[in-house]
CSV table of C-alpha atoms in Angstrom, one decimal:
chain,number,residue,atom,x,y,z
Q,1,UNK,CA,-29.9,11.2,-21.0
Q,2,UNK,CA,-28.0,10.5,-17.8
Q,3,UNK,CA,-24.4,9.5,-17.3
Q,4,UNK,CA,-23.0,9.0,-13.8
Q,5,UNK,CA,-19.3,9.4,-13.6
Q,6,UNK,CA,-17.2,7.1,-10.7
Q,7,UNK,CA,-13.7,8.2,-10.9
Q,8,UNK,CA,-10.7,7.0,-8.1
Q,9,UNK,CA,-10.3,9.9,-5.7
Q,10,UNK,CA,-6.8,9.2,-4.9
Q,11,UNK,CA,-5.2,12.3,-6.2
Q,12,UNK,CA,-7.3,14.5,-7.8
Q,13,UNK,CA,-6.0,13.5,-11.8
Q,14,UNK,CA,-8.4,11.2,-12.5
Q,15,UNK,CA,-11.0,13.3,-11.2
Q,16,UNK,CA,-9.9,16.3,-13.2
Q,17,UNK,CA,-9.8,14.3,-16.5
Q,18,UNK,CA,-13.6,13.0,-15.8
Q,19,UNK,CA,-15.0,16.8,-15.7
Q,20,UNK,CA,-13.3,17.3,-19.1
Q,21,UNK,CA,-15.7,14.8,-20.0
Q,22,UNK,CA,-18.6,16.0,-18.0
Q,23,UNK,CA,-18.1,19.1,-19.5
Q,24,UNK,CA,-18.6,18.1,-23.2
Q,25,UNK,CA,-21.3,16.1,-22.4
Q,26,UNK,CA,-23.5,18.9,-20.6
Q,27,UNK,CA,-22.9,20.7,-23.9
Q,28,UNK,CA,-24.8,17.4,-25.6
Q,29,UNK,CA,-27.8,18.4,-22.8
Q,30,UNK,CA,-26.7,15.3,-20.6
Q,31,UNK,CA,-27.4,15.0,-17.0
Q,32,UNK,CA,-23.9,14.3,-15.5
Q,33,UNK,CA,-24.0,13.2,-11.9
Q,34,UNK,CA,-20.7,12.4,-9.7
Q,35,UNK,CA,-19.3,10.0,-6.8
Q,36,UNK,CA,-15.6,9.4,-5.7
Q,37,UNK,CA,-14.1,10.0,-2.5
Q,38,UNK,CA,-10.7,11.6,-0.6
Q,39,UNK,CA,-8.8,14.3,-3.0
Q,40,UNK,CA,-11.1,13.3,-6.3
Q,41,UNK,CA,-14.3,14.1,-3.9
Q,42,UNK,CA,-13.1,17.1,-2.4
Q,43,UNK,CA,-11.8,18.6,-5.8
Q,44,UNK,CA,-15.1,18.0,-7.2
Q,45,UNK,CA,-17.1,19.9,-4.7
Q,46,UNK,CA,-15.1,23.0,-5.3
Q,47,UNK,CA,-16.6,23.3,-9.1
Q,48,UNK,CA,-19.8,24.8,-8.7
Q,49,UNK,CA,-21.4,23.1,-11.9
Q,50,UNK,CA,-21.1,19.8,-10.5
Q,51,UNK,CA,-23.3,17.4,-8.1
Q,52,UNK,CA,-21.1,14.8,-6.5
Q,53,UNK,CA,-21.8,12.1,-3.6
Q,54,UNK,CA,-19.1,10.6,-1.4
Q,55,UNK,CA,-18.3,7.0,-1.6
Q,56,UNK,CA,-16.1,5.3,0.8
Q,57,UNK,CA,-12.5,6.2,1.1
Q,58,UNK,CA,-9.4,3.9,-0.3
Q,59,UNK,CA,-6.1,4.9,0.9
Q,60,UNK,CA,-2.6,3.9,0.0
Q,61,UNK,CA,0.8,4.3,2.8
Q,62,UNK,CA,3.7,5.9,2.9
Q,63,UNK,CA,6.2,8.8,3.7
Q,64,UNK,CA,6.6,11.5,2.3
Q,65,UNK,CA,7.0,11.5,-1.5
Q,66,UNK,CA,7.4,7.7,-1.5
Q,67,UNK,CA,4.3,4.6,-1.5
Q,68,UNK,CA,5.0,1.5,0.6
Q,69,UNK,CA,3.6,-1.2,-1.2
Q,70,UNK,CA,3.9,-3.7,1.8
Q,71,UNK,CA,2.2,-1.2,4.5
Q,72,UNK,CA,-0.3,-1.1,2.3
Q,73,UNK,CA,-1.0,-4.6,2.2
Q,74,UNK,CA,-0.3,-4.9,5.5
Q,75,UNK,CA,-2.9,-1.9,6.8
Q,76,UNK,CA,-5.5,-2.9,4.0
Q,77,UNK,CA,-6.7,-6.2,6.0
Q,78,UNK,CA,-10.3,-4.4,5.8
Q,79,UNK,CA,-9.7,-4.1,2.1
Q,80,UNK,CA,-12.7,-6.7,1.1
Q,81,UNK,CA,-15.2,-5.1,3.4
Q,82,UNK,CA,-14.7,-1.7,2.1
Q,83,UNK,CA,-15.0,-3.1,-1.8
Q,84,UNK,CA,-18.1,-4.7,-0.6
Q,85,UNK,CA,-19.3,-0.9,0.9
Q,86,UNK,CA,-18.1,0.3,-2.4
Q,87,UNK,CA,-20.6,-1.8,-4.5
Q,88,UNK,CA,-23.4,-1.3,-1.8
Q,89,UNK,CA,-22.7,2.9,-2.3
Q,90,UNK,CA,-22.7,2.4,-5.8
Q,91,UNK,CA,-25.7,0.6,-6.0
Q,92,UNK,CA,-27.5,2.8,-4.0
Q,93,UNK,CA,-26.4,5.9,-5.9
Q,94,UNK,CA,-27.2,4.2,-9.5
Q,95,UNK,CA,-30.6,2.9,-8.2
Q,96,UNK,CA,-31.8,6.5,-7.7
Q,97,UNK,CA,-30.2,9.0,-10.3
Q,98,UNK,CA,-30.7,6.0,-13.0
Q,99,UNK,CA,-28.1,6.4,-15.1
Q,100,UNK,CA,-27.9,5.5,-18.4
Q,101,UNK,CA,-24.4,4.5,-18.4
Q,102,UNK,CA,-21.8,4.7,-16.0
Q,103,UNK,CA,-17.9,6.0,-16.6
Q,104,UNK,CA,-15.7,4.8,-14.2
Q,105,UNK,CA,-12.4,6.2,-14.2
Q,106,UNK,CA,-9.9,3.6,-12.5
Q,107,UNK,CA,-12.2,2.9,-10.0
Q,108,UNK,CA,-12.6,-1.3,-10.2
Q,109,UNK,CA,-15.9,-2.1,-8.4
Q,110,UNK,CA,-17.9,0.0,-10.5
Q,111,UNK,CA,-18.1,-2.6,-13.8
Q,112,UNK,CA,-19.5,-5.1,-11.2
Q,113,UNK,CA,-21.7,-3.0,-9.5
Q,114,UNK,CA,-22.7,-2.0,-13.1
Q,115,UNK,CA,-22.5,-5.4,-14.5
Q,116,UNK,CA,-25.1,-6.5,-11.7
Q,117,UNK,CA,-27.6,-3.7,-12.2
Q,118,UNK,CA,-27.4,-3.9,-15.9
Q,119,UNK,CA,-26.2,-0.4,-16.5
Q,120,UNK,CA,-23.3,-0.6,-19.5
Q,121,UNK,CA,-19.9,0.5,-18.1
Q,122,UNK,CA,-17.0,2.6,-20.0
Q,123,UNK,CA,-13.9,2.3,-18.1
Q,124,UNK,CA,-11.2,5.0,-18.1
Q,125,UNK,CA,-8.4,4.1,-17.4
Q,126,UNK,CA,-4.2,4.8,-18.7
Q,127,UNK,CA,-3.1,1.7,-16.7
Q,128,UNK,CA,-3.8,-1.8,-16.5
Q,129,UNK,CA,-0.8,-3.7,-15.3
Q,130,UNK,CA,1.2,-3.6,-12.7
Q,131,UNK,CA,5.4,-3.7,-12.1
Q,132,UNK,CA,5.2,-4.1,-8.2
Q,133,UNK,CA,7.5,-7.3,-8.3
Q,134,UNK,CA,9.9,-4.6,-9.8
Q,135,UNK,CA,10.3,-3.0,-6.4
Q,136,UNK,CA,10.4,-5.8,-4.5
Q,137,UNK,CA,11.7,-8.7,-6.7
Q,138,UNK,CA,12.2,-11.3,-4.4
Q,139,UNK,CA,9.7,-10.7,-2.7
Q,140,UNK,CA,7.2,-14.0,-3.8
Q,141,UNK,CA,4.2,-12.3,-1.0
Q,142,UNK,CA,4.1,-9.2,-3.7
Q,143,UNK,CA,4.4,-10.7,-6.3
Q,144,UNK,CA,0.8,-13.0,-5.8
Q,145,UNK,CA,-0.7,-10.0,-5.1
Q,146,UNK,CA,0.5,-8.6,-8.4
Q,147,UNK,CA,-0.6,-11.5,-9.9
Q,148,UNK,CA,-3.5,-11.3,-8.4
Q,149,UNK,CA,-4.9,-7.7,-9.0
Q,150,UNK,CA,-4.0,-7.8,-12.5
Q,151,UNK,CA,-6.3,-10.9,-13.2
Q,152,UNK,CA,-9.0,-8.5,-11.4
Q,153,UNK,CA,-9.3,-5.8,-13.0
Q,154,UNK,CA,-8.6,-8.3,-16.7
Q,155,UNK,CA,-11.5,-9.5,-15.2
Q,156,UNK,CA,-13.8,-6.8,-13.9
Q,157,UNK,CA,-12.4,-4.7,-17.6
Q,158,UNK,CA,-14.5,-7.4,-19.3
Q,159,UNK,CA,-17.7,-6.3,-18.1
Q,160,UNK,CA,-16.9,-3.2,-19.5
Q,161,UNK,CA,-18.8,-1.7,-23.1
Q,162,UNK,CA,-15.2,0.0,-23.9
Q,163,UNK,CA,-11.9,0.9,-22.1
Q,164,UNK,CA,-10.8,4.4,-23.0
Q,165,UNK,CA,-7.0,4.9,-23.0
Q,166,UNK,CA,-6.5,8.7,-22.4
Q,167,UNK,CA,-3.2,8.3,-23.8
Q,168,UNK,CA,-1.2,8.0,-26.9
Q,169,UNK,CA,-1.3,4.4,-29.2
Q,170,UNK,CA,1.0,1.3,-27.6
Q,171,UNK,CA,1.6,3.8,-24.4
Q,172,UNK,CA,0.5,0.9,-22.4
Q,173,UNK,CA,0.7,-3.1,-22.4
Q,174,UNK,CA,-3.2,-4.3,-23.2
Q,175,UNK,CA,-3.9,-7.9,-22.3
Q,176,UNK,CA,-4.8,-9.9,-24.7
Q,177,UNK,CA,-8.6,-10.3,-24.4
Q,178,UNK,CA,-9.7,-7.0,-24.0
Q,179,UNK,CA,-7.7,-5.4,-27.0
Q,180,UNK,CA,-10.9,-5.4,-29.2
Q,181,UNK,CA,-12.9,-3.2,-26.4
Q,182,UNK,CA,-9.6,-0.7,-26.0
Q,183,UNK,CA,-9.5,3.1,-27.8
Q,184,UNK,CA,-6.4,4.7,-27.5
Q,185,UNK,CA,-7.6,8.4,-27.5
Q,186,UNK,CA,-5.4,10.7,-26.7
Q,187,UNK,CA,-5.3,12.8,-23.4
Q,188,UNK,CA,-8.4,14.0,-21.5
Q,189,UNK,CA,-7.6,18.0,-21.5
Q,190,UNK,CA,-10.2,20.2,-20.1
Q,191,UNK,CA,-9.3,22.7,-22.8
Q,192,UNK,CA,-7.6,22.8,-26.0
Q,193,UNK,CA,-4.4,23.8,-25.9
Q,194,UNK,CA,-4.6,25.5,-29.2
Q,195,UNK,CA,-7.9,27.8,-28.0
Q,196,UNK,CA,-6.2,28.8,-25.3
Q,197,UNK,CA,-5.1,32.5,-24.5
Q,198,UNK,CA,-1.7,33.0,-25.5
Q,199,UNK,CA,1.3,34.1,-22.3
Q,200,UNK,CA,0.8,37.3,-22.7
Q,201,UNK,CA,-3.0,37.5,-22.4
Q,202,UNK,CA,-3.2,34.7,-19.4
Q,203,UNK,CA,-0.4,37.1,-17.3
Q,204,UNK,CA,-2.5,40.0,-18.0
Q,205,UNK,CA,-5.4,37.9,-16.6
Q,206,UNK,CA,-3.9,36.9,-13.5
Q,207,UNK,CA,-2.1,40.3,-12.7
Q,208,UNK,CA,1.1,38.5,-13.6
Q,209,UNK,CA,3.6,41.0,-15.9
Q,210,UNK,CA,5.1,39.7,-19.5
Q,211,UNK,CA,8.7,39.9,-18.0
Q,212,UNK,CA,8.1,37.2,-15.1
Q,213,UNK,CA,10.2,34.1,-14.8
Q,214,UNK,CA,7.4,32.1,-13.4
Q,215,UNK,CA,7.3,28.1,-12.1
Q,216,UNK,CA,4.4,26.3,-11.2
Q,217,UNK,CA,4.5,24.1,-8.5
Q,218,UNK,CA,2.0,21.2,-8.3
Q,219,UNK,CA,1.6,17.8,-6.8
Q,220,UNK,CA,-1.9,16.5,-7.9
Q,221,UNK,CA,-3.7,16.5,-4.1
Q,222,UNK,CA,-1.8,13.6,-3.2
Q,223,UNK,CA,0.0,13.6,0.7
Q,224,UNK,CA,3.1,11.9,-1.3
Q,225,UNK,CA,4.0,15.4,-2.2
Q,226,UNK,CA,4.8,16.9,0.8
Q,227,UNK,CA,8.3,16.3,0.3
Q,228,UNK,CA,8.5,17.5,-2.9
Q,229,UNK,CA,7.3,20.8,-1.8
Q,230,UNK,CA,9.7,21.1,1.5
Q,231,UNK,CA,12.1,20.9,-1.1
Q,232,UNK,CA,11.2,23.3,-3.4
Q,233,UNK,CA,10.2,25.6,-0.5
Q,234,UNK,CA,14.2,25.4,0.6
Q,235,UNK,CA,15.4,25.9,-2.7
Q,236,UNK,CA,12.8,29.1,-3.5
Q,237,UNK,CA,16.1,31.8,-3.1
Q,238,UNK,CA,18.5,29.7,-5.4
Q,239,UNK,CA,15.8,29.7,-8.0
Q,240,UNK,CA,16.6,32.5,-10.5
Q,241,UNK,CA,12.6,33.1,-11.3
Q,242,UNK,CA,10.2,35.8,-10.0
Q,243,UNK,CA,7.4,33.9,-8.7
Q,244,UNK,CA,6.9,30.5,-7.6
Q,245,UNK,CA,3.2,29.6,-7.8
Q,246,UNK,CA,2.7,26.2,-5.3
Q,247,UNK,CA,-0.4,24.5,-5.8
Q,248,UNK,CA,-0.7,21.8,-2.8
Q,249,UNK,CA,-4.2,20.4,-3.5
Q,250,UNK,CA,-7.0,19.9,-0.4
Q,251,UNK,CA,-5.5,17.2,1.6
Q,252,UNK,CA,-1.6,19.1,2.3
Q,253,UNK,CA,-2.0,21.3,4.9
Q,254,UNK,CA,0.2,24.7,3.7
Q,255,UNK,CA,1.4,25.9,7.1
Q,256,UNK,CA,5.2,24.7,6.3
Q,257,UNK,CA,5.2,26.7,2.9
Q,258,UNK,CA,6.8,29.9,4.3
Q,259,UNK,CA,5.3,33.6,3.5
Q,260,UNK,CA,6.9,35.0,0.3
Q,261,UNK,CA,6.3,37.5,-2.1
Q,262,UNK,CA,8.2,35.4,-4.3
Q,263,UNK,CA,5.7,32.2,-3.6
Q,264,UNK,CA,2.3,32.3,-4.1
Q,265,UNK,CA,0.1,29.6,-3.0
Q,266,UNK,CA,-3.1,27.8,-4.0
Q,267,UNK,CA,-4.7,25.0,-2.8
Q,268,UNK,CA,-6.7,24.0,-5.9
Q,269,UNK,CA,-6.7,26.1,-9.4
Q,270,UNK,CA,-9.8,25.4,-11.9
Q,271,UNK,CA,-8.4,26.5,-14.8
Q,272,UNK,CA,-5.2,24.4,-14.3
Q,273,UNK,CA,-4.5,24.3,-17.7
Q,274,UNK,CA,-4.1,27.8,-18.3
Q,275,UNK,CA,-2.1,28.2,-15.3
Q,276,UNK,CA,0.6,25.9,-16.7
Q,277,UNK,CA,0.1,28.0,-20.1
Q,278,UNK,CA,1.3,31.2,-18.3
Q,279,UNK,CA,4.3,29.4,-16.7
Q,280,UNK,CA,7.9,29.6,-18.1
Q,281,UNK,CA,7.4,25.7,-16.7
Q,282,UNK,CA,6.0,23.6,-14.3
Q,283,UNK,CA,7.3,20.9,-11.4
Q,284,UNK,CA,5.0,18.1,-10.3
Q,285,UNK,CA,4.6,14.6,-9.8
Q,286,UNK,CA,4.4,12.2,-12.3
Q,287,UNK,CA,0.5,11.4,-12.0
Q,288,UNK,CA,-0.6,11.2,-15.5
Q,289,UNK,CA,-3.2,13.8,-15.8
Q,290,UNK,CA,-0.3,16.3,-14.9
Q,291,UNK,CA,1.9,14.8,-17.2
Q,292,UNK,CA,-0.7,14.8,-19.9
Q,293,UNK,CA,-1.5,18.3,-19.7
Q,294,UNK,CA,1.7,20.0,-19.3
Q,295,UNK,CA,3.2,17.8,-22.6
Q,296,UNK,CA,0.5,18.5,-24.8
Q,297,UNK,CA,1.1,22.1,-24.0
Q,298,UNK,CA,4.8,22.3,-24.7
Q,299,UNK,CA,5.3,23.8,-20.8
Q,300,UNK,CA,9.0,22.5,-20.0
Q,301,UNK,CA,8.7,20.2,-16.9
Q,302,UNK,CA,10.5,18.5,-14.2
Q,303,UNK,CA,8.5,15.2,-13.3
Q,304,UNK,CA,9.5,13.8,-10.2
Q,305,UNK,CA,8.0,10.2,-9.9
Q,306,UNK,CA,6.6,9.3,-6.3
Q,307,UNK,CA,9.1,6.6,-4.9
Q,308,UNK,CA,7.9,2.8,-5.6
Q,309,UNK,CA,5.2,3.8,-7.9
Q,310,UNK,CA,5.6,1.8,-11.0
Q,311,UNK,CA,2.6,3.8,-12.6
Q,312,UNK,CA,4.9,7.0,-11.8
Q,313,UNK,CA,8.1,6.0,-12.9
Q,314,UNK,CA,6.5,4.5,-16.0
Q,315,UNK,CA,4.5,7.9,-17.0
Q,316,UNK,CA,7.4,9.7,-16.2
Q,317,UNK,CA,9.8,7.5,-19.0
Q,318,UNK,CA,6.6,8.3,-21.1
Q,319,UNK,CA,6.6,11.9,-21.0
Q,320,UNK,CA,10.7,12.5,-20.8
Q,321,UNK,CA,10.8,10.8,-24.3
Q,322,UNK,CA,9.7,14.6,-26.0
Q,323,UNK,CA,12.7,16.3,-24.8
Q,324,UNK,CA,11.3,18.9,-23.0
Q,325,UNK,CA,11.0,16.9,-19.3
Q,326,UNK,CA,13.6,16.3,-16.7
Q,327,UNK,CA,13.2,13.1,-15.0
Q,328,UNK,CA,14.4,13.1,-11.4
Q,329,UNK,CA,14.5,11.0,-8.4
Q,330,UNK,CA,12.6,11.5,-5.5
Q,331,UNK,CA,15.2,10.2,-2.8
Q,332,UNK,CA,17.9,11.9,-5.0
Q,333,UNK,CA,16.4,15.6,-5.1
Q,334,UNK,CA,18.1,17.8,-2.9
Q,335,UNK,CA,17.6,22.2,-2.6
Q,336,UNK,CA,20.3,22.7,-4.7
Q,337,UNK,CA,20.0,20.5,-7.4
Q,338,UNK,CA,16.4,21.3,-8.1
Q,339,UNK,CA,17.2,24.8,-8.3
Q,340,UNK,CA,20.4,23.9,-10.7
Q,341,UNK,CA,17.9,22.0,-12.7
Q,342,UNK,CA,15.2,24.7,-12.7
Q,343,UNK,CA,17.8,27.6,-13.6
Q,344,UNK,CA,18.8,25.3,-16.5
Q,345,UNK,CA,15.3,24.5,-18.0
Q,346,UNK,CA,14.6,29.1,-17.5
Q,347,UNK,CA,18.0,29.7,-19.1
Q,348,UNK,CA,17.4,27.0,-22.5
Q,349,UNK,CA,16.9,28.8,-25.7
Q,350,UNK,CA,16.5,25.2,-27.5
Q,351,UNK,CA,13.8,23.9,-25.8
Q,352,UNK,CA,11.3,26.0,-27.9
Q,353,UNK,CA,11.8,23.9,-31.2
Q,354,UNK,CA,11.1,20.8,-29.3
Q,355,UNK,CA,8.0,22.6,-27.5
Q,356,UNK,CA,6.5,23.0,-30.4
Q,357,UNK,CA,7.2,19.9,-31.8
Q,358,UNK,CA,5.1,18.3,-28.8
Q,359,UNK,CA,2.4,21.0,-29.3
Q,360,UNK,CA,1.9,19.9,-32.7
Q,361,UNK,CA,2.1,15.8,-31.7
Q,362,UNK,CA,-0.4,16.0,-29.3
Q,363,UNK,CA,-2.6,18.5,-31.3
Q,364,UNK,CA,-3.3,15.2,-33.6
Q,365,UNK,CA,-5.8,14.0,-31.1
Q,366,UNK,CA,-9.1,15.2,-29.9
Q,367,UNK,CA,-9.4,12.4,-26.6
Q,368,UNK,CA,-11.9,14.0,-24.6
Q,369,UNK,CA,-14.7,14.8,-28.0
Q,370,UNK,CA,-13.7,11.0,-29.2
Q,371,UNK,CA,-14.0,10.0,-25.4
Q,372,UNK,CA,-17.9,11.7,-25.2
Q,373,UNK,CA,-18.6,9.9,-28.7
Q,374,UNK,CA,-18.0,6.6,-27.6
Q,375,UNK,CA,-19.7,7.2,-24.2
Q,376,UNK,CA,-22.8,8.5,-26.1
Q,377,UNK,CA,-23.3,5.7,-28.6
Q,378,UNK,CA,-23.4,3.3,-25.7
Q,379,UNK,CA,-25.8,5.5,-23.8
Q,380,UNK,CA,-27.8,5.8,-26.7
Q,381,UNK,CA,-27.8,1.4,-27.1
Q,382,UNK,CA,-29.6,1.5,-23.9
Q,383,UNK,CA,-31.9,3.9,-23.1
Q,384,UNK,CA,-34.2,1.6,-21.1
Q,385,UNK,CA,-34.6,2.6,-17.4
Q,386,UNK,CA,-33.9,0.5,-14.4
């Protein structure tokens, strides 16, 4: 059997959540091939178990730490021709691996592509709405578009076989007429977060001692987090923690992040997960893969949505609600505050009631083993080649 996997390469979450599934599925003896593009590409090509092709890049505008809905617009004029090389890459790539099914992780030309071919499609995805007109509520030009992109990709989820939500029940607003093909499943974690190595044994591991006040750093491979970074970077003495461990991803250059012994950097960390384990707790964006795995493991967090990113903002709210997360506001952080806020989360003695709390909420779901079964089953319905 064959399954080729399509995720978005904007960031590198979506991408990490897909080899969870890859993973379980070469345990099943399936052929797993990928294609994505920008920070999902170039994350993928540092595992060495995986094939991956590169597909066109899609890019979204802004400064630093905050997306500019109407630059993007404005600078995506080309936008139809590079959907249009999107479908032809696709096509090419399912025309000679000959998949058996396709999972396409947020990526919205796929199911057509698919749909045209006559592969069947399962589409990933923890978002399918959108709240620009939020941002910019008067402004009628975004709020077509809006319109617009959400009829699409009702639309193009249609075509699908199922729509896997790697996220808790009613987490997300489902249209209407694609409830009956949605599976709420619970998050896409690479590893359980039961199975995995206790603190002690992970710091032992990575040469870290058990006495270490440790905070992990992360912004998901995405340029918005430069900022976030500069900050922390200024605030690194007011922090009362040993080691800072910044992980930038493959498209942030690290040249700005000064030389430390108390900051150790990384541009990409494969066993991410574990990583987070060993940390007293962990800063990052507010991409939902991040959010997902640092919850379900209990890690106390401070999520910092990227400005004018409803999908942010909203996964943010989402994770905040188990007690264990500070929200904060990009244009709002300054050095001193973040290092307030990190002393406060390193000095709380109650936050390990409500850790484990989470630990056991999330330990109710198995998302990426229910993911694999419904991807099988419909890889199994059609086992005729191309």
């Amino acid at each position: 059997m064959k399954v080729l996997i399509i995720p978005c390469g904007i960031g590198m979450g979506h991408a990490s959540r897909c080899t969870a599934i890859a993973g379980k599925l070469m345990e099943k003896g399936v052929e797993v091939l990928f294609a994505s593009y920008g920070s999902g590409y170039e994350m993928l090509k540092e595992y060495n178990k995986y094939h991956v092709i590169k597909l066109p890049d899609l890019k979204f505008y802004g400064g630093e730490g905050e997306l500019d809905i109407k630059d993007t617009a404005k600078k995506s004029i080309d936008t139809p021709f590079i959907f249009l090389k999107s479908i032809y890459s696709e096509s090419k790539v399912i025309k000679d691996f000959k998949p058996d099914l396709i999972v396409a992780d947020s990526h919205y030309s796929v199911p057509i592509t698919a749909k045209v071919l006559g592969v069947p499609c399962v589409l990933v995805a923890n978002e399918l709405t959108f709240n620009f007109s939020d941002i910019y509520p008067q402004d009628k030009t975004v709020e077509y578009l809006e319109n617009g992109l959400e009829r699409f990709i009702k639309d193009v989820s249609r075509l699908c076989r199922a729509i896997i939500i790697p996220d808790v029940p009613e987490s997300i607003k489902i249209p209407p007429k694609i409830e009956d093909k949605v599976f709420f499943v619970g998050p896409l974690l690479k590893e359980d977060p039961l199975a995995i190595p206790d603190k002690a044994e992970l710091r032992k591991k990575f040469g870290f001692k058990d006495e270490d006040k440790i905070v992990l750093v992360t912004v998901g491979g995405s340029e918005f987090g430069v900022g976030l970074l500069k900050i922390i970077c200024r605030a690194s003495d007011m922090m009362d923690c040993d080691r800072i461990v910044m992980v930038t991803g493959p498209r942030i250059r690290s040249d700005f992040i000064p030389d430390s012994e108390k900051i150790i950097k990384k541009t990409f960390l494969e066993d991410m997960m574990e990583w987070m384990k060993l940390s007293d707790m962990v800063i990052s964006l507010a991409g939902h893969t991040t959010s997902m795995e640092v919850t379900a493991l209990g890690i106390p967090s401070i999520i910092v949505p990227i400005d004018n990113h409803p999908e942010q903002h909203k996964n943010a709210v989402h994770v905040e609600k188990y007690g264990i997360s500070l929200l904060r506001n990009m244009k709002e952080l300054t050095p001193r505050g973040i290092a307030d806020d990190v002393n406060q989360l390193l000095g709380d003695e109650t936050l390990k009631e409500r850790s484990e709390e989470t630990i056991e909420t999330f330990s109710k779901y198995s998302g990426t083993e229910d993911s694999v079964e419904i991807i099988m089953k419909h890889a199994m319905d059609n086992r005729e080649p191309l």
